[in-house]
Structure formats: C-alpha cells, structure tokens
Short mmCIF file of C-alpha atoms in Angstrom, two decimals:
data_model
loop_
_atom_site.label_atom_id
_atom_site.label_comp_id
_atom_site.label_asym_id
_atom_site.label_seq_id
_atom_site.Cartn_x
_atom_site.Cartn_y
_atom_site.Cartn_z
CA MET A 142 7.10 23.67 -6.01
CA GLY A 143 4.22 22.74 -3.52
CA LEU A 144 3.24 20.12 -5.60
CA TYR A 145 6.96 18.14 -4.48
CA VAL A 146 5.97 18.74 -0.62
CA PHE A 147 3.11 17.51 -0.88
CA ALA A 148 4.26 14.60 -2.87
CA ILE A 149 7.08 14.26 -0.45
CA SER A 150 5.54 14.34 2.62
CA SER A 151 2.31 11.95 1.15
CA LEU A 152 5.41 9.33 0.79
CA LEU A 153 6.56 9.54 3.87
CA THR A 154 3.27 9.43 5.87
CA ALA A 155 2.52 6.56 3.93
CA ILE A 156 6.26 4.54 4.57
CA LEU A 157 6.16 5.89 8.48
CA SER A 158 2.69 4.96 8.65
CA VAL A 159 2.59 1.07 7.85
CA ILE A 160 6.06 0.84 9.16
CA LEU A 161 3.84 1.83 12.38
CA GLY A 162 1.30 -0.02 11.94
CA ILE A 163 3.33 -2.97 11.82
CA PHE A 164 5.40 -2.67 14.42
CA VAL A 165 2.62 -2.22 16.80
CA TRP A 166 0.28 -5.22 14.88
CA ILE A 167 4.22 -7.26 15.42
CA LYS A 168 4.38 -6.28 19.57
CA ASN A 169 0.99 -8.16 19.73
CA VAL A 170 -0.38 -10.85 16.84
CA LYS A 171 -3.86 -10.87 18.86
CA GLY A 172 -4.21 -8.29 20.39
CA ASN A 173 -7.47 -6.14 19.16
CA LEU A 174 -6.15 -3.38 19.94
CA ASN A 175 -3.57 -3.77 17.59
CA ARG A 176 -5.33 -5.19 14.66
CA ALA A 177 -7.04 -1.82 14.90
CA TRP A 178 -3.75 -0.36 14.85
CA LEU A 179 -2.86 -1.72 11.45
CA LEU A 180 -6.05 -1.83 9.85
CA LEU A 181 -5.91 2.24 10.80
CA SER A 182 -2.32 2.33 10.07
CA LEU A 183 -2.63 0.28 6.44
CA SER A 184 -6.29 2.92 5.21
CA ILE A 185 -4.03 5.60 6.18
CA GLY A 186 -1.15 4.10 4.03
CA ILE A 187 -3.25 3.63 1.16
CA TRP A 188 -4.72 7.40 1.22
CA SER A 189 -0.81 8.68 1.55
CA PHE A 190 0.88 6.23 -0.76
CA GLY A 191 -2.23 7.07 -4.06
CA LEU A 192 -2.35 10.35 -3.38
CA PHE A 193 1.47 10.72 -4.08
CA GLU A 194 0.65 8.22 -7.04
CA GLU A 195 -1.83 11.06 -8.29
CA VAL A 196 -0.45 14.06 -8.06
CA ILE A 197 2.63 13.29 -9.94
CA SER A 198 0.72 11.27 -12.67
CA LEU A 199 1.84 11.33 -15.68
CA SER A 200 -1.42 11.29 -17.54
CA LYS A 201 -4.88 11.65 -16.24
CA ALA A 202 -5.71 7.78 -16.83
CA GLU A 203 -3.51 7.18 -14.21
CA ALA A 204 -3.98 9.79 -11.83
CA PHE A 205 -7.68 8.66 -12.48
CA LEU A 206 -6.93 4.88 -11.25
CA TRP A 207 -4.95 6.23 -7.95
CA THR A 208 -7.17 8.34 -7.23
CA ARG A 209 -9.65 5.50 -6.71
CA ILE A 210 -7.37 3.65 -5.17
CA PHE A 211 -6.37 5.94 -2.18
CA TYR A 212 -10.02 6.72 -1.99
CA VAL A 213 -10.38 3.49 -0.78
CA GLY A 214 -8.21 3.70 1.90
CA ALA A 215 -9.52 7.38 2.80
CA ILE A 216 -12.83 5.50 2.99
CA PHE A 217 -12.09 2.88 5.15
CA ILE A 218 -10.14 5.94 7.74
CA PRO A 219 -12.74 7.24 9.98
CA ILE A 220 -14.33 3.46 10.07
CA PHE A 221 -11.02 2.53 11.58
CA PHE A 222 -10.70 4.98 14.05
CA LEU A 223 -13.17 5.15 15.06
CA TYR A 224 -12.76 1.48 16.00
CA PHE A 225 -9.32 1.68 17.24
CA VAL A 226 -10.16 4.45 19.26
CA SER A 227 -13.94 2.25 21.11
CA ILE A 228 -10.49 -0.58 21.65
CA PHE A 229 -8.37 2.02 22.88
CA LEU A 230 -11.16 3.79 25.45
CA GLY A 231 -13.03 0.27 26.02
CA ALA A 232 -15.88 2.25 25.09
CA ASN A 233 -19.86 0.34 24.65
CA GLY A 234 -23.58 0.70 23.99
CA LEU A 235 -23.97 3.71 22.38
CA THR A 236 -20.26 3.54 20.29
CA ARG A 237 -20.75 0.04 18.95
CA LYS A 238 -23.93 1.09 17.23
CA ILE A 239 -22.28 4.00 16.15
CA LEU A 240 -20.18 1.34 14.08
CA TYR A 241 -21.54 -0.76 12.92
CA ILE A 242 -24.03 2.41 10.74
CA ALA A 243 -20.23 3.38 9.92
CA SER A 244 -19.37 0.44 8.45
CA PHE A 245 -22.04 -0.36 6.57
CA LEU A 246 -21.80 3.27 5.05
CA SER A 247 -18.54 2.61 4.41
CA PHE A 248 -19.08 -0.73 1.71
CA VAL A 249 -21.72 1.54 0.53
CA PHE A 250 -18.94 4.69 -0.63
CA LEU A 251 -16.22 1.39 -0.87
CA GLY A 252 -18.68 0.73 -4.63
CA LEU A 253 -19.53 4.25 -5.12
CA ASN A 254 -15.82 5.48 -5.06
CA PHE A 255 -15.76 3.89 -8.70
CA THR A 256 -18.96 5.55 -10.24
CA GLU A 257 -18.78 8.94 -11.06
CA LEU A 258 -21.02 9.52 -9.04
CA PHE A 259 -18.06 9.88 -5.91
CA ILE A 260 -15.32 11.45 -8.04
CA GLU A 261 -16.68 12.56 -11.52
CA ASP A 262 -13.65 13.92 -13.13
CA LEU A 263 -10.12 15.45 -12.79
CA ALA A 264 -9.32 19.19 -12.90
CA PRO A 265 -5.33 21.10 -12.38
CA ARG A 266 -6.12 23.18 -9.41
CA TYR A 267 -2.76 25.22 -8.25
CA SER A 268 0.60 23.56 -9.21
CA PHE A 269 -1.74 19.93 -8.80
CA PRO A 270 -2.16 18.95 -12.85
CA TYR A 271 -4.85 16.38 -11.48
CA TRP A 272 -6.75 17.39 -8.53
CA ASN A 273 -10.14 15.91 -7.87
CA VAL A 274 -13.66 17.22 -9.13
CA PRO A 275 -17.30 15.49 -6.49
CA GLY A 276 -19.97 13.66 -8.02
CA PRO A 277 -23.42 14.15 -6.11
CA VAL A 278 -22.22 11.75 -3.33
CA PHE A 279 -19.62 13.38 -2.83
CA PRO A 280 -20.72 15.47 0.07
CA ALA A 281 -22.05 12.83 1.90
CA PHE A 282 -19.37 11.36 2.01
CA ILE A 283 -17.50 14.11 3.42
CA LEU A 284 -20.45 14.22 5.88
CA TYR A 285 -19.98 10.73 6.91
CA PHE A 286 -15.93 11.15 7.55
CA PHE A 287 -15.78 14.63 10.13
CA MET A 288 -19.17 12.25 12.09
CA CYS A 289 -16.85 9.37 12.41
CA ILE A 290 -13.83 11.87 13.49
CA SER A 291 -15.56 13.97 15.60
CA TYR A 292 -17.85 11.04 17.29
CA ALA A 293 -13.75 9.88 17.97
CA HIS A 294 -12.58 13.25 19.62
CA TYR A 295 -15.44 13.75 21.72
CA LEU A 296 -14.64 10.69 22.93
CA LEU A 297 -11.45 11.23 23.93
CA PHE A 298 -11.75 14.23 24.88
CA LYS A 299 -14.46 12.56 27.13
CA TYR A 300 -12.04 10.14 28.77
CA TYR A 301 -9.90 12.45 29.11
CA ARG A 302 -11.15 14.49 31.45
CA LYS A 303 -11.98 11.26 33.78
CA THR A 304 -8.97 9.66 33.84
CA SER A 305 -5.56 9.86 35.93
CA GLY A 306 -2.37 9.12 35.54
CA LEU A 307 -0.72 6.69 32.61
CA LYS A 308 -3.92 6.40 30.70
CA ARG A 309 -4.82 10.25 30.84
CA ASN A 310 -0.70 10.75 29.60
CA GLN A 311 -1.51 8.79 26.74
CA ILE A 312 -4.46 9.90 25.72
CA LYS A 313 -3.12 13.42 25.71
CA TYR A 314 -0.54 12.07 22.72
CA PHE A 315 -2.44 10.42 20.88
CA LEU A 316 -5.68 13.52 21.10
CA ALA A 317 -2.51 15.94 20.22
CA ALA A 318 -1.16 13.87 17.25
CA SER A 319 -4.59 12.89 15.71
CA VAL A 320 -6.62 17.35 16.14
CA ILE A 321 -3.22 17.96 14.08
CA ALA A 322 -3.00 14.97 11.58
CA PHE A 323 -6.99 15.75 11.37
CA THR A 324 -6.87 19.09 11.32
CA GLY A 325 -4.18 19.09 8.75
CA ALA A 326 -5.09 17.43 5.99
CA SER A 327 -9.00 18.42 5.62
CA THR A 328 -7.50 21.64 4.68
CA ASP A 329 -6.97 18.96 1.40
CA PHE A 330 -11.01 19.50 1.21
CA PRO A 331 -12.05 22.80 -0.05
CA LEU A 332 -9.34 22.46 -3.69
CA ILE A 333 -12.28 20.26 -4.19
CA PHE A 334 -15.08 22.09 -4.00
CA ASN A 335 -12.96 24.79 -6.60
CA ILE A 336 -12.84 26.81 -3.61
CA PRO A 337 -9.23 28.66 -3.64
CA VAL A 338 -7.36 27.22 -0.92
CA TYR A 339 -4.03 25.70 -1.31
CA PRO A 340 -3.97 22.10 1.06
CA PHE A 341 -1.38 24.26 3.37
CA GLY A 342 -1.69 21.96 5.97
CA HIS A 343 -1.23 18.82 4.50
CA SER A 344 2.21 18.29 5.83
CA PHE A 345 1.53 18.68 9.32
CA ILE A 346 0.00 14.65 9.02
CA LEU A 347 3.97 13.60 9.02
CA ALA A 348 3.82 14.55 12.88
CA TYR A 349 1.05 12.12 13.23
CA PRO A 350 3.80 8.95 14.02
CA PRO A 351 6.61 9.95 15.33
CA ILE A 352 4.04 11.51 18.38
CA ILE A 353 2.53 7.98 18.43
CA ALA A 354 5.96 6.56 18.83
CA TYR A 355 7.08 9.33 21.09
CA ALA A 356 3.71 8.25 23.69
CA ILE A 357 4.93 4.21 22.64
CA THR A 358 7.77 4.48 24.12
CA LYS A 359 7.16 6.95 26.98
CA TYR A 360 3.57 5.73 28.11
CA GLN A 361 3.05 2.67 27.20
CA LEU A 362 0.77 2.98 24.54
CA MET A 363 -1.60 0.17 22.97
CA ASP A 364 0.56 -1.40 26.39
CA ILE A 365 4.41 -1.46 23.99
CA ASN A 366 6.46 -1.00 26.98
CA ILE A 367 10.27 -0.59 25.07
CA VAL A 368 13.76 -0.64 25.87
CA ILE A 369 15.58 1.83 24.37
CA LYS A 370 19.03 0.30 23.83
CA LYS A 371 22.14 0.55 21.51
CA GLY A 372 20.85 -1.05 18.37
CA THR A 373 17.05 0.00 18.12
CA VAL A 374 18.77 3.73 18.14
CA TYR A 375 20.64 3.12 14.67
CA THR A 376 17.99 1.11 13.58
CA TYR A 377 15.70 4.73 14.00
CA LEU A 378 18.71 6.44 12.54
CA SER A 379 19.13 3.86 9.67
CA PHE A 380 15.65 4.83 8.62
CA LEU A 381 16.01 8.65 8.84
CA ILE A 382 18.27 8.08 6.50
CA LEU A 383 17.48 5.58 3.77
CA VAL A 384 13.75 7.00 3.82
CA PRO A 385 14.97 10.69 2.32
CA CYS A 386 17.52 8.44 0.01
CA MET A 387 14.15 6.08 -1.25
CA VAL A 388 12.37 9.44 -2.15
CA PHE A 389 14.79 11.15 -4.26
CA ILE A 390 15.72 7.05 -5.51
CA ILE A 391 11.56 7.30 -6.67
CA PHE A 392 11.31 11.21 -7.68
CA ALA A 393 14.75 11.02 -9.95
CA GLN A 394 13.26 7.69 -11.57
CA ARG A 395 10.23 9.40 -12.42
CA PHE A 396 11.86 12.80 -13.31
CA PHE A 397 14.21 11.17 -16.10
CA PHE A 398 12.50 7.45 -17.68
CA GLY A 399 9.27 9.22 -16.83
CA LYS A 400 7.89 6.03 -14.48
CA ILE A 401 8.96 4.36 -11.40
CA ASN A 402 9.51 0.65 -11.46
CA TYR A 403 9.04 -0.35 -8.27
CA VAL A 404 10.83 -3.96 -8.65
CA PHE A 405 14.16 -1.24 -8.92
CA SER A 406 13.16 0.74 -5.90
CA SER A 407 12.82 -2.44 -4.26
CA LEU A 408 15.79 -3.76 -4.69
CA VAL A 409 17.89 -0.02 -4.45
CA PHE A 410 16.61 0.08 -0.90
CA VAL A 411 17.62 -4.07 0.00
CA VAL A 412 20.93 -2.72 -1.28
CA LEU A 413 20.79 0.75 0.47
CA LEU A 414 20.09 -1.22 4.19
CA LEU A 415 21.58 -3.96 4.18
CA SER A 416 24.34 -1.35 3.80
CA ALA A 417 23.24 0.92 6.60
CA ILE A 418 22.83 -2.72 8.44
CA VAL A 419 26.94 -3.30 7.95
#
C-alpha cells in the first residue's frame, strides 16, 4: 500500500508542477522570474516522474535507468530553486557568487550521475523493490543540496522580516510551500543510507503546487494577476477530475499488461479532456 501512495503522490507532483510551471511561463515568456520558475518546475517534474517510474519498475535495469533520469532533475532542483529565489528577492553580491559555484557543482554531479560513484546499486527497502544505494560521492551531493536549499531559505526569511505589504505575503506563502515540500522530500534520504525511516513525508510535496497557485491567485505572486471567471473554475475542476483518472489508467496498464504505453495514455487523456470540454 505504501508503495502505491508514494508512486501516486510522485506522479501527481510531476503533473501539477509541470502544468504550473508552463502556466507561469506562458503569462510572461520573456520574464526572468517566469523562466526561472519554469526551470524549477521542470526539474521537479523530471525528479518526481522519474521517481514514480523507478518504484513501479518491473526490472532492476529499468529501475536503474529511471534512477539516472530522476537524478538529472534532483541535481538541478537546488540551483534552480536558489536562482528563482535570487530573482524573486532581487538578491545580488554574495548570492550571485554562490550561484556560480553551485552551477559548476551541478554539472559536476550531472556527469557523475551516470557512474557508480554517484549511485552504486539498487536494493529493496520496505515495500520498495528498488531503492538507491549511494556511491562514494553521493554524500557530497547531499551536502551541496542542503547548502543551496538552506541558503535560499535564509534569504527568504531575511527578506520576509524587512518587507511589508504585498511582497511580504508573497514571500510568506512561497516560504510556507517550500518548507513543507523540502521537509517532505528530505524524508526520502534516510533509506538511501539504509537508515530504517520510511519516507512518510514524501506526500507533503503535493501541497507545494496548490499553495503556490493560491499565492498567484490572491497575492499576484510572480506578478501574475488573475481574474477568476466561470470558465477558469470549470477548467480547474476538469483537471481535478482528469488527473486521478489518468493515474488510474496508468496503473491499470501496469497491472494488466506489465508496461505503460504513453502514446495510448496520451490519446486517452485527449479523449477525456475533449469530453470534459464538451
């Protein structure tokens, strides 16, 4: 049961993150803040979807492939998160230097990701048939990850204390969403080092997109001003219905046929979407 909850929350996080990232970017394709949010959302999407595929894989080789893929997203989450925060807050000076160093390290880890120095093996943990066994450089990645995230949150707390009005509310909701998400994601790490702690907080990450969407709607986060109309409400309700349907279709394919056909899944999604529109 735990595996399915973990997998479903990962898939939903991927879908919602990518949708929200594209939505923000479309609102201002030339805006640096919007582009930074798109990059962060896509990296979260790659990480979440790859993690979903890893835990439902039917073979070790398939799981290892998706492990390499989802770590591409995981490696860039810290740098894109810090990059977004720096633009959002208008931070310069030391932050810019840290971004350069973090960018260099992210590409170093990206190269190492495809070697046994990063992830050495996969092994069963709790209800998961495949879970990561770290290589010798993986602890350095953990250090890089938490240093970037911690510094970004330090900036958010710092600017929250000295701002007021609309900007303060924007920071408050973004800070709340990120603290919940990264706290939840951090519970994935103990099992990697064979520490018997179930990743109970992983589902908390699902709160991230809705909180950000609320902040966009009410407090014009990322300078997006939305007037909610009846059509918009219908669209959101349709997605709330369609997303669980798609999750069911994907799991049904895996259960009955042993693999997922993404072309078929896409066609089914289009049919459901057109039906919802009609």
